[in-house]
PDB file of C-alpha atoms in Angstrom:
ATOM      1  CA  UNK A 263       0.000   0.000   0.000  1.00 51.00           C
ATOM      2  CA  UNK A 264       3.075   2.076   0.948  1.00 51.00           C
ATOM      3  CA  UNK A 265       4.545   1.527  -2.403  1.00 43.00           C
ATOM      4  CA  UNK A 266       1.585   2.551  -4.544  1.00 43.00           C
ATOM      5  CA  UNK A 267       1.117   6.002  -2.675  1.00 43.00           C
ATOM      6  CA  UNK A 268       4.446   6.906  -3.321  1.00 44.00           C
ATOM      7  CA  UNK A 269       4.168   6.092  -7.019  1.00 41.00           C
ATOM      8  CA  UNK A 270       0.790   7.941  -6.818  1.00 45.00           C
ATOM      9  CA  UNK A 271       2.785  10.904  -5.475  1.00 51.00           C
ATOM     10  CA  UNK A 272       5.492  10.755  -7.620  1.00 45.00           C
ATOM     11  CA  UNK A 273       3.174  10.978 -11.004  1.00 41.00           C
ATOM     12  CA  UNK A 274       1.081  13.580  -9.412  1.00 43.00           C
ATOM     13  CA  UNK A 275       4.202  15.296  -9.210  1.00 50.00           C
ATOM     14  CA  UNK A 276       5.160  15.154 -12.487  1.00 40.00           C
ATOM     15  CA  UNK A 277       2.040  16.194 -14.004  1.00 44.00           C
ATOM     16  CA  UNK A 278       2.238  19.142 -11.845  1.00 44.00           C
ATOM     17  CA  UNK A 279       6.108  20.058 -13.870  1.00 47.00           C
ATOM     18  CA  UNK A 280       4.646  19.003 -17.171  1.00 49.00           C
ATOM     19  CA  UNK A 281       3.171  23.170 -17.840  1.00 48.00           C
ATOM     20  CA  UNK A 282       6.746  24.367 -16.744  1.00 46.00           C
ATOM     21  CA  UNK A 283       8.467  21.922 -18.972  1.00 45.00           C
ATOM     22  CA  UNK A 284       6.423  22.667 -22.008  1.00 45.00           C
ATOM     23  CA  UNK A 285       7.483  26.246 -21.455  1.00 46.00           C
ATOM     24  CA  UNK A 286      11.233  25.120 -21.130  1.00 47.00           C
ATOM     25  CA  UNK A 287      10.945  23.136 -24.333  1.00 45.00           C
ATOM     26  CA  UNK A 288       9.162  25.870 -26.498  1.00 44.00           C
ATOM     27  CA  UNK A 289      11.673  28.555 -25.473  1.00 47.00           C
ATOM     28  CA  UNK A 290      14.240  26.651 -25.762  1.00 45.00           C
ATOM     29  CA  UNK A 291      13.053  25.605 -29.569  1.00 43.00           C
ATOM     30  CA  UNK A 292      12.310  29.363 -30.197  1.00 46.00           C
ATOM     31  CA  UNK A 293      15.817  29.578 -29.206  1.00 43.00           C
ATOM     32  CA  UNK A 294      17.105  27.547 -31.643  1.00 46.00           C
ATOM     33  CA  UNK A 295      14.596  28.885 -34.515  1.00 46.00           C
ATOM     34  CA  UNK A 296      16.076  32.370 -33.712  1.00 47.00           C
ATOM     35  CA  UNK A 297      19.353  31.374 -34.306  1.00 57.00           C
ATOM     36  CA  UNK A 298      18.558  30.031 -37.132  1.00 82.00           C
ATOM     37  CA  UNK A 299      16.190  32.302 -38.978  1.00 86.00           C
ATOM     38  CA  UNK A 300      18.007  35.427 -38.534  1.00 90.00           C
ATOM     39  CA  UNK A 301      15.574  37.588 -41.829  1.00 93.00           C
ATOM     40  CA  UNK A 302      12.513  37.559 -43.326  1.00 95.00           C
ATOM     41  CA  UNK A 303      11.694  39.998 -46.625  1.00 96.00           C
ATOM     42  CA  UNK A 304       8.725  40.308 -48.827  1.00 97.00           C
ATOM     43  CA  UNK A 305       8.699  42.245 -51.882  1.00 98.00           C
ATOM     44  CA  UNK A 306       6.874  42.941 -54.822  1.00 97.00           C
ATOM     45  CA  UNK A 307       7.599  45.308 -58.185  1.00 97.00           C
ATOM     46  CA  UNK A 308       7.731  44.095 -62.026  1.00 95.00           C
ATOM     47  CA  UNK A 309       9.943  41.346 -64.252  1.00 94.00           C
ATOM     48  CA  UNK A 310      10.449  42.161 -67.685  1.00 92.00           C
ATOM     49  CA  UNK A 311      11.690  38.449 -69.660  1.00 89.00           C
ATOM     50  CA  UNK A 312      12.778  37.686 -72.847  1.00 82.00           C
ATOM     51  CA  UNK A 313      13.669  34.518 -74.933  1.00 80.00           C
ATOM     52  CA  UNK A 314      17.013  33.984 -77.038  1.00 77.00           C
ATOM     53  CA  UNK A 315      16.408  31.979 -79.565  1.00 71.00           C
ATOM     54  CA  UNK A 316      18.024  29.541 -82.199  1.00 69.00           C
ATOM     55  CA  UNK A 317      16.199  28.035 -85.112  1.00 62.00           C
ATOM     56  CA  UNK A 318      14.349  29.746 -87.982  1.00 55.00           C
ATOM     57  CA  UNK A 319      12.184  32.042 -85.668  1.00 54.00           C
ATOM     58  CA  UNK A 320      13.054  35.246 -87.197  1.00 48.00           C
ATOM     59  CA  UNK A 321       9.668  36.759 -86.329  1.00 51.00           C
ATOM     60  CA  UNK A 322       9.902  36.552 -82.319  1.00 48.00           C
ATOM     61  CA  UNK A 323       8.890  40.165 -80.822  1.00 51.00           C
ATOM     62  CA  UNK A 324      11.678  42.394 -79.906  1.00 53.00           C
ATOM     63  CA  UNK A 325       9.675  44.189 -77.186  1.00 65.00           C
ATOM     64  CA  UNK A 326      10.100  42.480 -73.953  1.00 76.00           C
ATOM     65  CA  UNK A 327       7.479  40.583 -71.682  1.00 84.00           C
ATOM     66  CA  UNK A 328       6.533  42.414 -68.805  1.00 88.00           C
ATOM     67  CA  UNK A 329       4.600  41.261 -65.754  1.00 91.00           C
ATOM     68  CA  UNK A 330       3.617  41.503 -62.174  1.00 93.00           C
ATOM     69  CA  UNK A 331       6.690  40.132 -59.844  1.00 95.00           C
ATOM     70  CA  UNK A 332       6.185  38.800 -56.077  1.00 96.00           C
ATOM     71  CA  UNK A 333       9.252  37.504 -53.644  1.00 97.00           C
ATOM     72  CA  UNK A 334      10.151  36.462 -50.329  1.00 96.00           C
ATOM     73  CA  UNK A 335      12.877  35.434 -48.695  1.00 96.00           C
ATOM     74  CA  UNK A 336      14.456  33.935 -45.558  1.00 94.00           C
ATOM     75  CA  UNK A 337      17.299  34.444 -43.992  1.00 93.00           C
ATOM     76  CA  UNK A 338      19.695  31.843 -42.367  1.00 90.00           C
ATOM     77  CA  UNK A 339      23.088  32.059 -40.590  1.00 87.00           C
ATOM     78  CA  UNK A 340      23.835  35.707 -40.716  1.00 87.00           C
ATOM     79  CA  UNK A 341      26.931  37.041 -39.847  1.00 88.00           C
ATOM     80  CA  UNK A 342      28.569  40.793 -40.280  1.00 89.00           C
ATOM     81  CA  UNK A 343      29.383  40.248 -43.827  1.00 93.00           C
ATOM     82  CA  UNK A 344      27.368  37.209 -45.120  1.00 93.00           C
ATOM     83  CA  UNK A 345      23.635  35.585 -44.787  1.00 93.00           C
ATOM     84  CA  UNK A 346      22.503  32.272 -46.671  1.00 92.00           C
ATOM     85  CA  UNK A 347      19.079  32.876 -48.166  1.00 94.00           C
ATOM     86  CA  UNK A 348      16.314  31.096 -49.224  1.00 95.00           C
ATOM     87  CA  UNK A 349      14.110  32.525 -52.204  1.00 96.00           C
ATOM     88  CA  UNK A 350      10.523  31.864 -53.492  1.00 96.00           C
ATOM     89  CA  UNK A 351       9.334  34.200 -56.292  1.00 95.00           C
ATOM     90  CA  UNK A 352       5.863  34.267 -58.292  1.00 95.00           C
ATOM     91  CA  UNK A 353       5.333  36.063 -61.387  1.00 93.00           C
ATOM     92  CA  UNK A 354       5.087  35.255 -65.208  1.00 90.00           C
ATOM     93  CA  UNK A 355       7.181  34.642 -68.022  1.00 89.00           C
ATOM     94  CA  UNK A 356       7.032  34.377 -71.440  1.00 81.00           C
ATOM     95  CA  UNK A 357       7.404  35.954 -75.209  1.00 78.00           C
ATOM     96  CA  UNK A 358       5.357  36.937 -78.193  1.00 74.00           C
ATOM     97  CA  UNK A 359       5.523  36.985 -81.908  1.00 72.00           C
ATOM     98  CA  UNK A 360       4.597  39.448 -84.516  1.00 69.00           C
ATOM     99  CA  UNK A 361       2.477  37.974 -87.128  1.00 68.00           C
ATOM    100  CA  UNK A 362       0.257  38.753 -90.230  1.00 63.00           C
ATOM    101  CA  UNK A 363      -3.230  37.563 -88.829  1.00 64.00           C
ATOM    102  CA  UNK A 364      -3.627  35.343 -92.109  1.00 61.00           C
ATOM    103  CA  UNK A 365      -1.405  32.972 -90.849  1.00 61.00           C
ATOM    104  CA  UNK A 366      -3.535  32.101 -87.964  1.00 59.00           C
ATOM    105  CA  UNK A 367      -6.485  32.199 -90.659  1.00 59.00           C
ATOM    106  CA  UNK A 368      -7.773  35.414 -88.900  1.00 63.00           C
ATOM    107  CA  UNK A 369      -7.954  37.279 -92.455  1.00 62.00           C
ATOM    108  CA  UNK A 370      -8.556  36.496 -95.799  1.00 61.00           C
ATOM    109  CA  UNK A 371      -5.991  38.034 -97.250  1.00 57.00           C
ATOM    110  CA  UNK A 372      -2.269  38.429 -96.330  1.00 63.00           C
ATOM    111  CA  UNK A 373      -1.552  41.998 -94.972  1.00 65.00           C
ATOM    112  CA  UNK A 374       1.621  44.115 -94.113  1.00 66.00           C
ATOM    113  CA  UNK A 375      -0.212  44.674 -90.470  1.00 71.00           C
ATOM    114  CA  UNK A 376       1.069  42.450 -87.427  1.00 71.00           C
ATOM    115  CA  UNK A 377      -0.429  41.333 -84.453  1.00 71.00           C
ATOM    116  CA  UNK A 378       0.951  40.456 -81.472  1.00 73.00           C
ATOM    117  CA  UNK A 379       0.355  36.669 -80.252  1.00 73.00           C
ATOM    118  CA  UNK A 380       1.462  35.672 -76.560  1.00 76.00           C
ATOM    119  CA  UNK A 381       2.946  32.842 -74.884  1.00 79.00           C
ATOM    120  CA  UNK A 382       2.882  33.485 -70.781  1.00 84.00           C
ATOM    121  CA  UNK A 383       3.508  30.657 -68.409  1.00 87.00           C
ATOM    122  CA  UNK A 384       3.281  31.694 -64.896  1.00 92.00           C
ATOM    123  CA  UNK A 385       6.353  30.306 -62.560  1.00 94.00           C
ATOM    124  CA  UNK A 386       7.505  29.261 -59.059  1.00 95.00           C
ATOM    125  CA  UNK A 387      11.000  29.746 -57.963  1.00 95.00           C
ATOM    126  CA  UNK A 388      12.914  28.569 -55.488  1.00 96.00           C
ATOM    127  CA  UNK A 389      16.437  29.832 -55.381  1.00 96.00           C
ATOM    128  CA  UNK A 390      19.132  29.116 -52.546  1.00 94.00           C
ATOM    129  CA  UNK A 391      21.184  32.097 -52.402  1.00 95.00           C
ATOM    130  CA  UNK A 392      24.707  33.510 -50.593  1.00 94.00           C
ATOM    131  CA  UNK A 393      24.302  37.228 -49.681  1.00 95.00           C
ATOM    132  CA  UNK A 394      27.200  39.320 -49.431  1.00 95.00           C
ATOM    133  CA  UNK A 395      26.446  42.770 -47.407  1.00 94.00           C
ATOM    134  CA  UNK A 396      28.470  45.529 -46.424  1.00 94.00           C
ATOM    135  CA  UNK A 397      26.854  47.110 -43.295  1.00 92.00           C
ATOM    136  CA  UNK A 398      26.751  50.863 -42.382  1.00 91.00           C
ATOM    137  CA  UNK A 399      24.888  53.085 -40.195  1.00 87.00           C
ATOM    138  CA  UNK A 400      22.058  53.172 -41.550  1.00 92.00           C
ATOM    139  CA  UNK A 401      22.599  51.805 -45.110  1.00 95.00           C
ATOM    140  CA  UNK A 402      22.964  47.923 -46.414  1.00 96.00           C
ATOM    141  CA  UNK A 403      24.369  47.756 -49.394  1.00 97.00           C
ATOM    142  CA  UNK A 404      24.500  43.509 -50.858  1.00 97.00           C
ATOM    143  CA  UNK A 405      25.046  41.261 -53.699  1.00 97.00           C
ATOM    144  CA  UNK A 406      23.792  37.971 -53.710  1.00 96.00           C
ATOM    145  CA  UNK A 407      23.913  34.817 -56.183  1.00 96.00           C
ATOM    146  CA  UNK A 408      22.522  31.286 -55.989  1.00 95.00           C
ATOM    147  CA  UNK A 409      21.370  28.139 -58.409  1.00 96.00           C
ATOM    148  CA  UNK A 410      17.313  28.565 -59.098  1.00 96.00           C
ATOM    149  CA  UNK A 411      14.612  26.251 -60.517  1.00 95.00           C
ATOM    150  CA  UNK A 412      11.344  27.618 -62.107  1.00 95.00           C
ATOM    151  CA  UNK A 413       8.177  25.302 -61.940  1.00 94.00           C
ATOM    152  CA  UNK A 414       5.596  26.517 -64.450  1.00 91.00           C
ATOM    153  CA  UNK A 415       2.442  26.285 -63.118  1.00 91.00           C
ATOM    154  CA  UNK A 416       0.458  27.720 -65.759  1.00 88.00           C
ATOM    155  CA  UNK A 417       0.340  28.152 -69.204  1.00 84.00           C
ATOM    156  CA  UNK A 418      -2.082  30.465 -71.284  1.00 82.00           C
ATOM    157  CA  UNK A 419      -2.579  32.878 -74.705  1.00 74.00           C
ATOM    158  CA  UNK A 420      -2.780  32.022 -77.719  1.00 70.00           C
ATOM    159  CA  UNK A 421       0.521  30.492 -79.069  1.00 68.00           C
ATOM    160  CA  UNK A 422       0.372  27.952 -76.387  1.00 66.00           C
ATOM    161  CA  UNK A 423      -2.856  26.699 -78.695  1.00 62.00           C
ATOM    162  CA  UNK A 424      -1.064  27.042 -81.772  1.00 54.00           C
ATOM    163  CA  UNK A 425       1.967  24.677 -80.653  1.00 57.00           C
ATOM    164  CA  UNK A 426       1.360  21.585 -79.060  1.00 65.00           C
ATOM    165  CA  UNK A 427       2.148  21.779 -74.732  1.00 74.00           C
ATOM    166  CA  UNK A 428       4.195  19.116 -74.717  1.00 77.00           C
ATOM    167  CA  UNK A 429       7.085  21.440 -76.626  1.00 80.00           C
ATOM    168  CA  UNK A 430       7.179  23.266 -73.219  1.00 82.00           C
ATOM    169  CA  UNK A 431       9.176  22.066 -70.278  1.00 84.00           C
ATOM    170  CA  UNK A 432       7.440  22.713 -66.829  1.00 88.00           C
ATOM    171  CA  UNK A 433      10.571  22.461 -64.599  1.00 92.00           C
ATOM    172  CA  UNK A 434      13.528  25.585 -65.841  1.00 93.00           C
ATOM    173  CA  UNK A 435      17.071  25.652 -63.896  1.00 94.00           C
ATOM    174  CA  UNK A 436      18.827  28.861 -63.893  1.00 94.00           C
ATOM    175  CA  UNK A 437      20.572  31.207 -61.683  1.00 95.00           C
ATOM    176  CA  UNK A 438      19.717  34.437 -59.802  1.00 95.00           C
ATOM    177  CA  UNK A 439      21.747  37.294 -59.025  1.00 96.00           C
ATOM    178  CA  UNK A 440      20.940  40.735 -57.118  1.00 96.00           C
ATOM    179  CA  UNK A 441      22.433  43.817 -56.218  1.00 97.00           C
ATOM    180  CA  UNK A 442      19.833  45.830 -53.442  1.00 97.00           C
ATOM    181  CA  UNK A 443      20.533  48.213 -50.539  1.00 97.00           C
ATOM    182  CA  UNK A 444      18.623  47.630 -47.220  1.00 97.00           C
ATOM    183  CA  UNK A 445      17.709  50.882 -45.712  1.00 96.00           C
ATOM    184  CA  UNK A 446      17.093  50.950 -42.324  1.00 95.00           C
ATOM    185  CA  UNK A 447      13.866  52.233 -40.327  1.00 94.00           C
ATOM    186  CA  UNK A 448      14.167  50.996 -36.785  1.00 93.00           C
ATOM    187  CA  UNK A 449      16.055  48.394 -35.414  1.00 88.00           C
ATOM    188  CA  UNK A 450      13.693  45.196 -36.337  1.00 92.00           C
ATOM    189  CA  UNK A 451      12.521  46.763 -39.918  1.00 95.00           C
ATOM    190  CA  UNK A 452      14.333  47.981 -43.210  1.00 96.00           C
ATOM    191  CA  UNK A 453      13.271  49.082 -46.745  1.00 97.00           C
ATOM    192  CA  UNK A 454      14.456  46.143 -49.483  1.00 97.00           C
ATOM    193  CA  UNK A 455      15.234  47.487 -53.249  1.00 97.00           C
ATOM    194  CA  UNK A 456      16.680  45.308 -55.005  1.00 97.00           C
ATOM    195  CA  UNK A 457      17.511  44.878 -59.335  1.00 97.00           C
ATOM    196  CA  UNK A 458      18.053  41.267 -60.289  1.00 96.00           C
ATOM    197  CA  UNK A 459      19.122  39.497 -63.601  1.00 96.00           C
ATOM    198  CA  UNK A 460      17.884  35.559 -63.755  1.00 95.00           C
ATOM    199  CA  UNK A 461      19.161  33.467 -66.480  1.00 93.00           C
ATOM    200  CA  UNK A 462      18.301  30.019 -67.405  1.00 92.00           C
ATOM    201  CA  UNK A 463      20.453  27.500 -67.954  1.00 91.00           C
ATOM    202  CA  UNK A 464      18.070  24.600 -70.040  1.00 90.00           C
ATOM    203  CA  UNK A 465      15.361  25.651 -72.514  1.00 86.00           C
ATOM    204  CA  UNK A 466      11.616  26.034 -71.476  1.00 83.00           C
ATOM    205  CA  UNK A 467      10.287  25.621 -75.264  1.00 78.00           C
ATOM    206  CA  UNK A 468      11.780  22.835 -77.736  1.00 78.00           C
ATOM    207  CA  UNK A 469      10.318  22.083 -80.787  1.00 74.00           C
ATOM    208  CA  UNK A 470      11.639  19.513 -83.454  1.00 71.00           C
ATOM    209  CA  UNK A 471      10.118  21.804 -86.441  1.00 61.00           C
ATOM    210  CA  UNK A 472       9.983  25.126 -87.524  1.00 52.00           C
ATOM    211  CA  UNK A 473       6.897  26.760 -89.703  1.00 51.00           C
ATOM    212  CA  UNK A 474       9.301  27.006 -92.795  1.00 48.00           C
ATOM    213  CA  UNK A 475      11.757  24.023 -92.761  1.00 53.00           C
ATOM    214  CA  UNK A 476      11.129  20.534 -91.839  1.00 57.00           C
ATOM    215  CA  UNK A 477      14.240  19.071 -89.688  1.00 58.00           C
ATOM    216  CA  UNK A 478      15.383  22.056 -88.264  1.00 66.00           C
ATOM    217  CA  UNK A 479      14.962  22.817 -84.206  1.00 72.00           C
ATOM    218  CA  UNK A 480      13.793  25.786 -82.460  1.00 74.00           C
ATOM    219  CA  UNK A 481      15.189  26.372 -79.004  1.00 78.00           C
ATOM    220  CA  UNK A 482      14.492  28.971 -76.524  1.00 81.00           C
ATOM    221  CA  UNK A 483      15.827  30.131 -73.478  1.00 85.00           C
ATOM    222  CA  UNK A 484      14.885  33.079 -71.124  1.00 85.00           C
ATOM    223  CA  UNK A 485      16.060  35.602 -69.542  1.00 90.00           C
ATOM    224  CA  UNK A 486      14.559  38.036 -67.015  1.00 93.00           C
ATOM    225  CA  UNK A 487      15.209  41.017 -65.795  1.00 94.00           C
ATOM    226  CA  UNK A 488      13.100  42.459 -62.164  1.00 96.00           C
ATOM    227  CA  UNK A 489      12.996  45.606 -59.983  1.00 97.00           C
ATOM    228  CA  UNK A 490      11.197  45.139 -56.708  1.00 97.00           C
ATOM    229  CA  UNK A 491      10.938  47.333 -53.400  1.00 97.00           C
ATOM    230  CA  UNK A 492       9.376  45.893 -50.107  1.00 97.00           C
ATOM    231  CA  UNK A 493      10.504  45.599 -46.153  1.00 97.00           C
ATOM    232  CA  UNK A 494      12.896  43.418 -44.337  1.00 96.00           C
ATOM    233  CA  UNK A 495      12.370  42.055 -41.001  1.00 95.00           C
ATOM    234  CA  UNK A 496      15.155  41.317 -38.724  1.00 92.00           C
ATOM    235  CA  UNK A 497      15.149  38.115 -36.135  1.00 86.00           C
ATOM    236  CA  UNK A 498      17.980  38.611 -34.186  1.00 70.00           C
ATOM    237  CA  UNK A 499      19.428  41.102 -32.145  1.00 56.00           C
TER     238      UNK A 499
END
């Protein structure tokens, strides 16, 4: 009988430590999480993209795509002079051609008036990133650079009718690069403005033939250009 109130006791007393130890546990992981996560950003602006092209595609638009552009980022491992980011953008790609209308049997009669056709696919990306910062008072100057892959998660207008789907790729690779200046408001928030550049490395659109020549392969590759302003949010001290 002895035995069983003191194990009676003992659980009632741990029961009683199990609030304070949940406490303990969740700082303590907070702890770690703000070591960790040192940033957060969110920003938002416009992309302007363009394809370079090989094949016999001489009538590709020379005015550039632009669109809506939408990041954030996290940042891990911060030190004076470096920070590891990770990157997750939103916006659209894409390209358009010039064309007589007949072509697309929209006329009855060839013309020396073009129209523009579009080809948007809207992407994900997720870029891992090395920032480089040079800290001053109130300024914050950085360059940062990192492998990125796109995943398209839409396509739409009207050229994506006109050539079969299957000529697109829905995962791109590329890389991303940016030059920005954090600006400093208090001692937790900054203004982000930042100008990237985001090449791809592999082809989003492949197609085995051209309109004019059978055997021949059209290729494309983007590029994208993006301005975007927003706020930073610093974790740590």
């Amino acid at each position: 009988m002895t035995f069983v109130l003191i194990l009676a006791d003992t659980f009632l007393s741990v029961m009683k430590r199990i609030p304070a130890l949940c406490i303990v546990f969740f700082a303590f992981s907070w702890s770690l999480r703000a070591q960790l996560i040192s940033s957060a950003s969110l920003k938002a602006g416009i992309s302007s993209s363009s394809p370079k092209h090989t094949g016999d595609f001489y009538f590709v638009g020379e005015d550039a795509l632009v669109a809506f552009s939408l990041e954030g980022c996290i940042g891990f491992f911060r030190s004076t002079y470096f920070e590891s980011i990770l990157s997750v953008g939103y916006g659209t790609k894409g390209y358009y051609y010039e064309i007589d209308p007949f072509v697309y049997g929209e006329s009855s009669a060839p013309s020396d008036e073009l129209k523009k056709y579009y080809a948007k696919y809207d992407v994900l990306s997720v870029a891992i990133e090395e920032k480089f910062k040079y800290p001053l008072q109130k300024w914050e100057p950085y360059l940062s650079v990192g492998p990125r892959v796109d995943i398209v998660t839409k396509l739409k207008g009207e050229l994506i009718t006109a050539f079969a789907e299957e000529y697109y790729s829905k995962t791109n690779f590329g890389l991303n690069t940016k030059i920005g200046v954090n600006y400093s408001l208090n001692a937790k928030l900054a203004l982000d403005v930042s100008i990237g550049y985001q090449p791809d490395f592999t082809e989003f659109y492949k197609a085995p033939v051209t309109f004019f020549r059978e055997g021949d392969e059209v290729r494309m590759r983007n590029s994208t250009f993006n301005a975007l302003v927003g706020v930073a949010y610093s974790f740590s001290k």
